[in-house]
PDB file of C-alpha atoms in Angstrom:
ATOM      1  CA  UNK A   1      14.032  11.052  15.429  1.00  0.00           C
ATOM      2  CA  UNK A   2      11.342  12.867  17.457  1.00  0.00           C
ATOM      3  CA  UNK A   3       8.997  13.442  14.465  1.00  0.00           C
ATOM      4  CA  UNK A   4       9.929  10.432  12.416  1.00  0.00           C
ATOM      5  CA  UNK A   5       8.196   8.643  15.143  1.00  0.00           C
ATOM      6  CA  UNK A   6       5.622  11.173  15.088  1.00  0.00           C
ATOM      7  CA  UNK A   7       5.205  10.642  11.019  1.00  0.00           C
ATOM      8  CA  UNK A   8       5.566   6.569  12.386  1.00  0.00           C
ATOM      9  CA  UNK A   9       2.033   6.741  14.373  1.00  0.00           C
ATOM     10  CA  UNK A  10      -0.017   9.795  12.278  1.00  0.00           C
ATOM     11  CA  UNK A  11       0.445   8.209   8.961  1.00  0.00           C
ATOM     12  CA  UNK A  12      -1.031   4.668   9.797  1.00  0.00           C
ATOM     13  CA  UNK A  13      -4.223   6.730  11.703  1.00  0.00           C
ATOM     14  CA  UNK A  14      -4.406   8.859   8.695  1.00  0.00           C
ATOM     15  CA  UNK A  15      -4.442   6.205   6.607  1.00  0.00           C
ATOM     16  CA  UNK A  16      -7.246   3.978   8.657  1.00  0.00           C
ATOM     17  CA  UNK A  17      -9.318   7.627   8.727  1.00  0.00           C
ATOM     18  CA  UNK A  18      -9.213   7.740   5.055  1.00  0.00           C
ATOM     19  CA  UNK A  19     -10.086   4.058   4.594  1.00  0.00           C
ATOM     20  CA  UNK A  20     -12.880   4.881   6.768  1.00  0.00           C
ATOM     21  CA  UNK A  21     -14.244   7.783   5.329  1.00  0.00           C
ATOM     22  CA  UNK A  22     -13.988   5.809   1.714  1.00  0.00           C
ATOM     23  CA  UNK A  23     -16.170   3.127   2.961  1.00  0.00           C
ATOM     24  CA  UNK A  24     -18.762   5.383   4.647  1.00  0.00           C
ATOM     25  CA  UNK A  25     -19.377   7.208   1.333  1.00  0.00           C
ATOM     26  CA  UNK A  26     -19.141   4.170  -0.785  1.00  0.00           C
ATOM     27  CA  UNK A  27     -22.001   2.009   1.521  1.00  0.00           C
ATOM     28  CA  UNK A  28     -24.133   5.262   2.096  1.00  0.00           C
ATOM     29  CA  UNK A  29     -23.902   7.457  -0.420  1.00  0.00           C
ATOM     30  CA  UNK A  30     -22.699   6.207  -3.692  1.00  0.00           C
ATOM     31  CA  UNK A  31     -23.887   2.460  -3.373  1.00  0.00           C
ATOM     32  CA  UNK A  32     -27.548   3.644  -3.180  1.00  0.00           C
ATOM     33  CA  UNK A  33     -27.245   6.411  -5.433  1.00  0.00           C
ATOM     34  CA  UNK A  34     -27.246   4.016  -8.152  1.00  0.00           C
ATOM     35  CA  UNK A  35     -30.392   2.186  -6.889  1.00  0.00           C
ATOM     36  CA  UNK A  36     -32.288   4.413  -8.640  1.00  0.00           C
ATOM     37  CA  UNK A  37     -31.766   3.903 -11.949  1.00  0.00           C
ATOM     38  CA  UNK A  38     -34.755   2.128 -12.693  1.00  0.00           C
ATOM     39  CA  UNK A  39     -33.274   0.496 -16.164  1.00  0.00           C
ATOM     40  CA  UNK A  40     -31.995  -2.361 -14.797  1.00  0.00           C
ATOM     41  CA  UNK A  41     -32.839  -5.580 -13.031  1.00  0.00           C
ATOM     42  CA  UNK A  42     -31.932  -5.805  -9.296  1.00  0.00           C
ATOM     43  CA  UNK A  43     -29.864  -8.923  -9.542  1.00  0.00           C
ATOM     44  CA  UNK A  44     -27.569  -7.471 -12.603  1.00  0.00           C
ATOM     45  CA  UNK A  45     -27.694  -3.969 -11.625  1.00  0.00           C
ATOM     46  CA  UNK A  46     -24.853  -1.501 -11.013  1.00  0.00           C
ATOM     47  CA  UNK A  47     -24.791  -1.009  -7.200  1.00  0.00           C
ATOM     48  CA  UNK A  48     -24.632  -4.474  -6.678  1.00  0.00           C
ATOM     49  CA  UNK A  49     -21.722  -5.618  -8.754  1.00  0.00           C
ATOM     50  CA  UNK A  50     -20.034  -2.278  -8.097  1.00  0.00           C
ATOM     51  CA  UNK A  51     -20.955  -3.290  -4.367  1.00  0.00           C
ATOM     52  CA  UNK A  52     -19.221  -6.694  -4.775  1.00  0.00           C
ATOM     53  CA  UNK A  53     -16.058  -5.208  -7.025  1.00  0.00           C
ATOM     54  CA  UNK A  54     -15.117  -2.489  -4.123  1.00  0.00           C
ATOM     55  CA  UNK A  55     -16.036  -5.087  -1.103  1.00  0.00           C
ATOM     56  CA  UNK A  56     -13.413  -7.152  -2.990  1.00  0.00           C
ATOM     57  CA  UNK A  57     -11.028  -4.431  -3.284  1.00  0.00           C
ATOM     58  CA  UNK A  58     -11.234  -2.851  -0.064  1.00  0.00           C
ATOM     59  CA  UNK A  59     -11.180  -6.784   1.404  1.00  0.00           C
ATOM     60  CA  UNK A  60      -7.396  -7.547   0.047  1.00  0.00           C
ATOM     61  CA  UNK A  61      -5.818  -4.101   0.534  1.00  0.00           C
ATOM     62  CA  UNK A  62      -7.010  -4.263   3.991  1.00  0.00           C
ATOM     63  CA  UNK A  63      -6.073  -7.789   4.319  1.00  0.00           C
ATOM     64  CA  UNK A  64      -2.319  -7.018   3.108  1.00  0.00           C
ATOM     65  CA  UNK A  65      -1.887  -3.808   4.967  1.00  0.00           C
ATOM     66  CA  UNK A  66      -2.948  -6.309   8.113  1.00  0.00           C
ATOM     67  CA  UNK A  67      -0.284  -8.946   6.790  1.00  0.00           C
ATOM     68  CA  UNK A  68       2.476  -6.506   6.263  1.00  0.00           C
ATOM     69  CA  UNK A  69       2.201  -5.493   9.567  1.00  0.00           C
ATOM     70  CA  UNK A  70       2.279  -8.912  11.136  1.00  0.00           C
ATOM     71  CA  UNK A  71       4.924 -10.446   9.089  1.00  0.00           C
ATOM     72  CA  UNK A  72       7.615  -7.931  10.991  1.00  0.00           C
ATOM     73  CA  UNK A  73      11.341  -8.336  10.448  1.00  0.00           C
ATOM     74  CA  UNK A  74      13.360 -10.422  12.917  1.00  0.00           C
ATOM     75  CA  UNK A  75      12.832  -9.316  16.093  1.00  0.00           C
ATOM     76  CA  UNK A  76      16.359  -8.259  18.384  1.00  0.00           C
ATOM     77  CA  UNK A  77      15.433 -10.621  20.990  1.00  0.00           C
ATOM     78  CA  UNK A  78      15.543 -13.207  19.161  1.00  0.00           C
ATOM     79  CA  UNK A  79      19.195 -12.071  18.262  1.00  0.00           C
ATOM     80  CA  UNK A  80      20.075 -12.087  22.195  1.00  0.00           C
ATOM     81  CA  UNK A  81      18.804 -15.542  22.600  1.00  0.00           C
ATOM     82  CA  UNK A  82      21.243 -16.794  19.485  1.00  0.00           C
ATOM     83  CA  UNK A  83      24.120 -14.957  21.687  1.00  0.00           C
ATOM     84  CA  UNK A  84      23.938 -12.277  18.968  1.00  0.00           C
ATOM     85  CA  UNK A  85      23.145  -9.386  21.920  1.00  0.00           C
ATOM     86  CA  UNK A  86      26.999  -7.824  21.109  1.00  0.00           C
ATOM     87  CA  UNK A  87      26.514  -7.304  17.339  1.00  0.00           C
ATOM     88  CA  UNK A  88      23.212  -5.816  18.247  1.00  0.00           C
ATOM     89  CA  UNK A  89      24.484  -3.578  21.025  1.00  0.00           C
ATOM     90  CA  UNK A  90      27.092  -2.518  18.049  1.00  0.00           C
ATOM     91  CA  UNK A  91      24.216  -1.263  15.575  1.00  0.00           C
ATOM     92  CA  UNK A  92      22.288   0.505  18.342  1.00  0.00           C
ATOM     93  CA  UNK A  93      25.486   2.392  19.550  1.00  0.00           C
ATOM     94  CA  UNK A  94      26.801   2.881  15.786  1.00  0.00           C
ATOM     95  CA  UNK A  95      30.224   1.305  16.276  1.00  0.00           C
ATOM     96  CA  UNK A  96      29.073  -1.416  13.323  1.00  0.00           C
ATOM     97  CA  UNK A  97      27.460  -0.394  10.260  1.00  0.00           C
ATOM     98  CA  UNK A  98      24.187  -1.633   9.712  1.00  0.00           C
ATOM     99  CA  UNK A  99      24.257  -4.713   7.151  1.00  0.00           C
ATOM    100  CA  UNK A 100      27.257  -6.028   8.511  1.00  0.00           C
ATOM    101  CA  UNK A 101      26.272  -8.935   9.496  1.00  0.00           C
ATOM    102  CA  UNK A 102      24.501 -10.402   6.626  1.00  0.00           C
ATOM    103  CA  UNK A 103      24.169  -9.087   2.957  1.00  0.00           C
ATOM    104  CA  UNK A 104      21.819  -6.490   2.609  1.00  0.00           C
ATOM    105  CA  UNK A 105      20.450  -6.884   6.498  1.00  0.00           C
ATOM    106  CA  UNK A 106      19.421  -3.264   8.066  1.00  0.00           C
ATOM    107  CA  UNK A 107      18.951  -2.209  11.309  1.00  0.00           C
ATOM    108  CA  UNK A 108      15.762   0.070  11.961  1.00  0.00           C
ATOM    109  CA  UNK A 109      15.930   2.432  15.037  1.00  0.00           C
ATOM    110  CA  UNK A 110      12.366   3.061  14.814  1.00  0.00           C
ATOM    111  CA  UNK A 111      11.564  -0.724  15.030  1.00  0.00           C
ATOM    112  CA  UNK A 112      14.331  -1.543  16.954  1.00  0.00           C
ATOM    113  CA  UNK A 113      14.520  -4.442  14.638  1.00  0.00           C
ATOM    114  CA  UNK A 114      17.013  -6.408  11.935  1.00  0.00           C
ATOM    115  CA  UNK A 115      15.533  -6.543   8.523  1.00  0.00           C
ATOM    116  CA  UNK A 116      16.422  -9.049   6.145  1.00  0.00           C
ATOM    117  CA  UNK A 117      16.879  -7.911   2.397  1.00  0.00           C
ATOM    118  CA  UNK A 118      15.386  -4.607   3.688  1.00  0.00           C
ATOM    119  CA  UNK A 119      13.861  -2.063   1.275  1.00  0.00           C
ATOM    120  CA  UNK A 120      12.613   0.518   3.202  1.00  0.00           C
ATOM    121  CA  UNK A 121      10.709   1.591   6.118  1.00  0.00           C
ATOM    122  CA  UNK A 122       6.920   2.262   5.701  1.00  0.00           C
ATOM    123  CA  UNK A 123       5.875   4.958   7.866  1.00  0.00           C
ATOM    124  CA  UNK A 124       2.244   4.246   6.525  1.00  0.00           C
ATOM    125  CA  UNK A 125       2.367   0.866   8.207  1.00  0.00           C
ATOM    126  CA  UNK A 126       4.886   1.622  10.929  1.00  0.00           C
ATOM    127  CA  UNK A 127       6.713  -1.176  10.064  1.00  0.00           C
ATOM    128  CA  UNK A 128       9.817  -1.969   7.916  1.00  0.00           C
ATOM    129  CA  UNK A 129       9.555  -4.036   4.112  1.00  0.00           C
ATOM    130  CA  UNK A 130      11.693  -6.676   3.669  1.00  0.00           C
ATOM    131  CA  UNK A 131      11.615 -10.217   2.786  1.00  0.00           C
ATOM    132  CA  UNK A 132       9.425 -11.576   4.952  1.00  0.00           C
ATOM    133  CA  UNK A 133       6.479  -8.929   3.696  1.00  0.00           C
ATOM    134  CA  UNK A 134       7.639  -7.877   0.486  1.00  0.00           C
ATOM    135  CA  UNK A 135       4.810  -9.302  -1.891  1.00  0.00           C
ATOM    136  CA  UNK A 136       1.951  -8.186   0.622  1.00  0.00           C
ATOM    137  CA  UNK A 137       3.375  -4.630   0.539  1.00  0.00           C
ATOM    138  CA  UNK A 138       3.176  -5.094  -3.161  1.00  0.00           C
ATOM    139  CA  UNK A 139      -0.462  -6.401  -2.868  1.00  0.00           C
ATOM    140  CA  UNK A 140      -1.424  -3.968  -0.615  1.00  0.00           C
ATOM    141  CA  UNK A 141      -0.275  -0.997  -3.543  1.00  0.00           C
ATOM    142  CA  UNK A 142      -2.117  -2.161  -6.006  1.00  0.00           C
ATOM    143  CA  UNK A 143      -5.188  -2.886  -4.407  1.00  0.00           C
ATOM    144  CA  UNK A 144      -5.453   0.748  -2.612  1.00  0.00           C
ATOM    145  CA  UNK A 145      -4.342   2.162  -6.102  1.00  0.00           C
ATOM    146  CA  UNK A 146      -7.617   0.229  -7.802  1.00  0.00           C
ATOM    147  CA  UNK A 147      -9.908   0.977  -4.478  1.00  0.00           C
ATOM    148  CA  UNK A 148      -8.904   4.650  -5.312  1.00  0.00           C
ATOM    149  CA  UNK A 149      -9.314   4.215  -8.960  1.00  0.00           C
ATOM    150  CA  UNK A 150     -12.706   2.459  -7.741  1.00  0.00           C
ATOM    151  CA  UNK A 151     -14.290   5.172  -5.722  1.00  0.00           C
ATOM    152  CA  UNK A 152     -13.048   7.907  -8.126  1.00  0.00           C
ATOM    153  CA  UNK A 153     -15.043   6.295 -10.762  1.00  0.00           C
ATOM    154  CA  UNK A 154     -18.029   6.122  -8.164  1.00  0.00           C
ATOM    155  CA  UNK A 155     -17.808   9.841  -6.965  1.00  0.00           C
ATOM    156  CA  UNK A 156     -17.622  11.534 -10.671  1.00  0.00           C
ATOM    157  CA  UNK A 157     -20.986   9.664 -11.458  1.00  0.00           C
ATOM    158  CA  UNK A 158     -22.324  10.640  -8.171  1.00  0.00           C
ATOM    159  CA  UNK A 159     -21.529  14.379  -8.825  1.00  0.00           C
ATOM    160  CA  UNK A 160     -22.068  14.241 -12.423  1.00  0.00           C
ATOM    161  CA  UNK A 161     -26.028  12.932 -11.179  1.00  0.00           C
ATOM    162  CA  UNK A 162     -26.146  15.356  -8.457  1.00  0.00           C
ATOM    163  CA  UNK A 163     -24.603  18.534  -9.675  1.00  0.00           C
ATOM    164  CA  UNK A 164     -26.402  17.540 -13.479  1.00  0.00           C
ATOM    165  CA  UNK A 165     -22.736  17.677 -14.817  1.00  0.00           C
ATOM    166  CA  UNK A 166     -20.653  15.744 -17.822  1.00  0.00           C
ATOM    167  CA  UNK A 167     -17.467  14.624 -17.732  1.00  0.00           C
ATOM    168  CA  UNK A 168     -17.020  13.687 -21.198  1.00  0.00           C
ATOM    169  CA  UNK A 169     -14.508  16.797 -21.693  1.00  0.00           C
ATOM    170  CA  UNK A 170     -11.619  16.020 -19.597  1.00  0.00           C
ATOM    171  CA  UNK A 171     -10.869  19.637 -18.728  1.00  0.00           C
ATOM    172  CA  UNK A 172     -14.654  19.397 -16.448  1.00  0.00           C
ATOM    173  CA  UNK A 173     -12.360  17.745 -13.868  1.00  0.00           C
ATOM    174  CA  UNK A 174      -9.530  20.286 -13.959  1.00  0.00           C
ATOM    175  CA  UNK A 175     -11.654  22.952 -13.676  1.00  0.00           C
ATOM    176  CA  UNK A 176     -13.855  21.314 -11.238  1.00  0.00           C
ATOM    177  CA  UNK A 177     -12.139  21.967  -7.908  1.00  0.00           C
ATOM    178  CA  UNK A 178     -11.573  25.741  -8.331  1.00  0.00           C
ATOM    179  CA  UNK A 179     -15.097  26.310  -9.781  1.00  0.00           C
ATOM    180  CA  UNK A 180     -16.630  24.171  -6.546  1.00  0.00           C
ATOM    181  CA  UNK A 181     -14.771  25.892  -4.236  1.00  0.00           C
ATOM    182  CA  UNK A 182     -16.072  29.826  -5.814  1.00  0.00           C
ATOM    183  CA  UNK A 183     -19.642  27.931  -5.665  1.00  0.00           C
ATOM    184  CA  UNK A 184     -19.440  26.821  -2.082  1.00  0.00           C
ATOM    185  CA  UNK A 185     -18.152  29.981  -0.847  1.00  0.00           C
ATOM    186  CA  UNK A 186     -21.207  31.598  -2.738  1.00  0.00           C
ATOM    187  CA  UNK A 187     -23.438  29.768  -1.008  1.00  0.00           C
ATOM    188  CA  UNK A 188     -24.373  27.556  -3.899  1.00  0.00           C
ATOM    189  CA  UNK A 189     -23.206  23.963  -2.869  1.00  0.00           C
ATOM    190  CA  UNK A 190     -23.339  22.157  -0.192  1.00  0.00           C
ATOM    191  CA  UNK A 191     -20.921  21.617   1.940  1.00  0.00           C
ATOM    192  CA  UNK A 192     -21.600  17.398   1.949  1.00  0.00           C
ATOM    193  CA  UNK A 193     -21.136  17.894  -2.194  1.00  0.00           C
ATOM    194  CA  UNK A 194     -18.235  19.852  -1.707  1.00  0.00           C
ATOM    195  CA  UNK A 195     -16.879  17.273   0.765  1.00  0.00           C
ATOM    196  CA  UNK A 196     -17.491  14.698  -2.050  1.00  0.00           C
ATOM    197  CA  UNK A 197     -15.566  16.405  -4.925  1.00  0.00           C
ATOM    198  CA  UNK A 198     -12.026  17.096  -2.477  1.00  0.00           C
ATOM    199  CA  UNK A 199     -12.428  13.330  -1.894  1.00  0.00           C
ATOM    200  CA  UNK A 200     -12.152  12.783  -5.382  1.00  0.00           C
ATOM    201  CA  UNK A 201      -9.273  14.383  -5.881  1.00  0.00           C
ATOM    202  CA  UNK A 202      -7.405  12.542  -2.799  1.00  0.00           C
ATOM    203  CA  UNK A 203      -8.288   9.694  -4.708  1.00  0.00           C
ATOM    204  CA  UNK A 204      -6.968  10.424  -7.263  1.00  0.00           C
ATOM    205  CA  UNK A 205      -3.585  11.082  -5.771  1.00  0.00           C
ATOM    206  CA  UNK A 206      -3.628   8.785  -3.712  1.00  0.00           C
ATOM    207  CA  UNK A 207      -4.362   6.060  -6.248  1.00  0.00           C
ATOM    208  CA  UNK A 208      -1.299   7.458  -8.510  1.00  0.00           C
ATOM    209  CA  UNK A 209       0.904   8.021  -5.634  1.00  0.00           C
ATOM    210  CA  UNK A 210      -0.068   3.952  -4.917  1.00  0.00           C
ATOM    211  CA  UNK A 211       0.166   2.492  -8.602  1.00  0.00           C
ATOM    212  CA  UNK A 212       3.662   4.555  -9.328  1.00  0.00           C
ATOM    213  CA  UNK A 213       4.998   3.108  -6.070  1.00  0.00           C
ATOM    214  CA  UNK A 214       3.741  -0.480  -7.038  1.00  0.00           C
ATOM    215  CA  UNK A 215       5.483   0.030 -10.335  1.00  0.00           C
ATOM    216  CA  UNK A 216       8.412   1.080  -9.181  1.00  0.00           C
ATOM    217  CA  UNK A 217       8.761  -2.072  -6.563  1.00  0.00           C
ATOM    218  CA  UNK A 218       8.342  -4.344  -9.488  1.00  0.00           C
ATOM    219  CA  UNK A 219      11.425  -3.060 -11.570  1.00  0.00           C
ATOM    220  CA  UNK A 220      13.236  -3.239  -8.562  1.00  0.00           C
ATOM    221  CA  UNK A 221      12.171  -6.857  -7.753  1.00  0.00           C
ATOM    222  CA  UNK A 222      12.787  -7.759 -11.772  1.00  0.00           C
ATOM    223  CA  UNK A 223      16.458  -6.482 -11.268  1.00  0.00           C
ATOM    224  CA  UNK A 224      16.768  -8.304  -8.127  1.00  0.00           C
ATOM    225  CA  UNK A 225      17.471  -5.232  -6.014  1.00  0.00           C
ATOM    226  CA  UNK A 226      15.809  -3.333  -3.084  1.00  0.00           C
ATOM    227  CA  UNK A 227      15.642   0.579  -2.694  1.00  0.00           C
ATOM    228  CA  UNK A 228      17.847   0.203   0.394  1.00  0.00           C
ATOM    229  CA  UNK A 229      20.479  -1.339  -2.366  1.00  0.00           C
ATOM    230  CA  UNK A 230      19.872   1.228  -4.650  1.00  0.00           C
ATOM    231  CA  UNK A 231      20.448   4.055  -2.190  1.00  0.00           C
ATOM    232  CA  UNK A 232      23.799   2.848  -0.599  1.00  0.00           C
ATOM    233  CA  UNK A 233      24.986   1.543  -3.783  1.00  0.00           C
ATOM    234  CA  UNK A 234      25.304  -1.862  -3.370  1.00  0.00           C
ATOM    235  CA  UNK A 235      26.168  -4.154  -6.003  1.00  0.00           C
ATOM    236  CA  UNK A 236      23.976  -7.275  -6.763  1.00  0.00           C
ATOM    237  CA  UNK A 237      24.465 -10.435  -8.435  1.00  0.00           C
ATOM    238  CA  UNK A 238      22.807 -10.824 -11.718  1.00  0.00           C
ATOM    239  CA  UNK A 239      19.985 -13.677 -11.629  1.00  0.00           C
ATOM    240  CA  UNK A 240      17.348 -14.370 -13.973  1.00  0.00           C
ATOM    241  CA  UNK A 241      14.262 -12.171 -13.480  1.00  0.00           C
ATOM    242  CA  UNK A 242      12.119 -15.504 -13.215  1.00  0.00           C
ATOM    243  CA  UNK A 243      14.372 -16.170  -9.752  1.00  0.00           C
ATOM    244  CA  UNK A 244      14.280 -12.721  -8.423  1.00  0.00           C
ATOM    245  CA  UNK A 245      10.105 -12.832  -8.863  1.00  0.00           C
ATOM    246  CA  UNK A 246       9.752 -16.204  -7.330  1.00  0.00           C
ATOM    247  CA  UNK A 247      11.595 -15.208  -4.320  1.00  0.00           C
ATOM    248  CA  UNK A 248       8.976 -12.467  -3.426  1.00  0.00           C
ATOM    249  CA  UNK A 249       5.799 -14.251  -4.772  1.00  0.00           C
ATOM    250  CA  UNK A 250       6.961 -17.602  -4.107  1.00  0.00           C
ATOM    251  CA  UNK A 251       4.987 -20.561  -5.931  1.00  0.00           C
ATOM    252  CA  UNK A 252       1.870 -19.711  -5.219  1.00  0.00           C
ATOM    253  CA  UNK A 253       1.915 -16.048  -6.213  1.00  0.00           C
ATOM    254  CA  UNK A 254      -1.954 -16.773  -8.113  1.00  0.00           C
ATOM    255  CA  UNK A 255      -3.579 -17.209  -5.477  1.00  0.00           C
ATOM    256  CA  UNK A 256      -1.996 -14.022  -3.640  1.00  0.00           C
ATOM    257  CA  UNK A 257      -3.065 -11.903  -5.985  1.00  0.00           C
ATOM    258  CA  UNK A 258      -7.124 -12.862  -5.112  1.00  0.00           C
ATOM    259  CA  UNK A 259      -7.095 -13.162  -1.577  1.00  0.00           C
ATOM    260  CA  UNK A 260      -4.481 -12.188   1.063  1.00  0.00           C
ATOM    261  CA  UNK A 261      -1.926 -14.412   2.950  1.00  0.00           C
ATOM    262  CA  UNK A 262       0.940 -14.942   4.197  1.00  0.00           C
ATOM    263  CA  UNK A 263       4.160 -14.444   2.352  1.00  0.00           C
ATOM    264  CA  UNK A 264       6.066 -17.716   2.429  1.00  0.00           C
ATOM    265  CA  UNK A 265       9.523 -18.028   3.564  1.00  0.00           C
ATOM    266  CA  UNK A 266      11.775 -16.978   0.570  1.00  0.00           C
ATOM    267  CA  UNK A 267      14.702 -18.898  -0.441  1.00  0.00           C
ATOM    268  CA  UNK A 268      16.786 -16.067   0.709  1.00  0.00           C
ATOM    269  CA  UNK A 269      15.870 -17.017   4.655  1.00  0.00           C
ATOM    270  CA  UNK A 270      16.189 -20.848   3.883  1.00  0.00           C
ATOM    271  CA  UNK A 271      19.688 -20.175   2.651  1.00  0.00           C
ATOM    272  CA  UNK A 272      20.668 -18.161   5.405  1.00  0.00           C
ATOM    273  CA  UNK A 273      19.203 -20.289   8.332  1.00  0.00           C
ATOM    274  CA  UNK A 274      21.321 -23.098   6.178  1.00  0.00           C
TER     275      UNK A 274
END
């Protein structure tokens, strides 16, 4: 329990340094490295609309992670205000089984918290995903995955200018981390460059690691089920995959997907308070 935690505070930090780091490089190093192509006009040109696509990016995975973090699961107190302080006293001791209670509710020692229709817990947000923060967890995937995907891009052309190299031949970026690391060792890149091309490849796994995940969530939500189901083997009722989306992105999933706010209450919690 010690180093989940542990995991529960470093991954969020490592998370914000990497964020960091990504827009340092992107304002100040990559940004103006593509002022100098003197080819095109200042309005139309590269920087700026590759300025205004990662702003956008960076803006709504930001935003989400934010969201996802705010829209926690029920909190316990309010459990001992509804007189519900014996069923939670039985989840923290382990006489009860978590889920109990409710179908497919899930008590989370490391928030302390009941979860409704919870999937799992984040350690990357220290917080738990459930109903009430589903889609922005969702959101949040696939805009790190394209930010990633976005400052990839960015980086190859900035080493490809700087180190006067092509990637046309895929195997240049297989080969590139091995033959960067013999050159930097030899004295014959710098360490800022070299800093640049490890980057790329967190990118890179990061963005797949993001994108797979996001993927993955979405078959889940199409069947109706939650990873927490899966995993214990509970048995859902078959709905329409139309229902089972609507009660993550709600009506207004559109206008989710281009700027972030809140989830609204699913059916699920309307029925229940019911």
């Amino acid at each position: 329990m010690l180093v989940l935690r542990l995991l529960n505070v470093v991954a969020p930090a490592y998370f914000l340094c990497i964020s960091l780091v990504t827009f340092v490089l992107q304002i100040f190093v990559f940004i103006p490295s593509m002022f100098r192509d003197p080819s095109t006009t200042s309005l139309f040109s590269p920087a700026l609309l590759h300025g205004a696509l990662f702003l956008f990016l960076s803006a709504n995975a930001l935003g989400n992670y934010v969201l996802v973090i705010q829209s926690s699961p029920e909190d316990l107190g309010k459990d001992l205000h509804l007189g519900k302080g014996a069923e939670v006293a039985e989840w923290l001791d382990g006489s009860r089984s978590p889920g109990s209670a409710l179908p497919s509710t899930h008590f989370c020692r490391l928030c302390a918290r009941v979860t409704q229709r919870h999937d799992h817990h984040c350690f990357f947000t220290g917080n738990c995903i459930g109903s009430r923060n589903m889609r922005n967890f969702i959101m949040f995937c696939l805009y790190t995955s394209l930010a990633c995907l976005d400052s990839l891009v960015a980086g190859m052309a900035y080493i490809s200018a700087t180190l006067s190299m092509s990637f046309a031949d895929p195997l240049a970026f297989l080969t590139l981390l091995p033959h960067s690391i013999s050159q930097f060792f030899s004295g014959a890149l710098l360490s800022s460059e070299m800093f640049v091309i490890l980057m790329l490849y967190l990118w890179l796994g990061i963005g797949l690691a993001c994108a797979g995940f996001c993927c993955h969530q979405m078959l889940l939500i199409l069947r109706g089920q939650t990873r927490y189901q899966v995993r214990k083997g509970i048995v859902v009722r078959a709905r329409p995959w139309r229902e089972n989306l609507q009660e993550v992105f709600g009506k207004k999933w559109l206008l989710g997907l281009l700027i972030p706010m809140q989830n609204v209450e699913s059916s699920y919690r309307r029925q229940k308070e019911k």
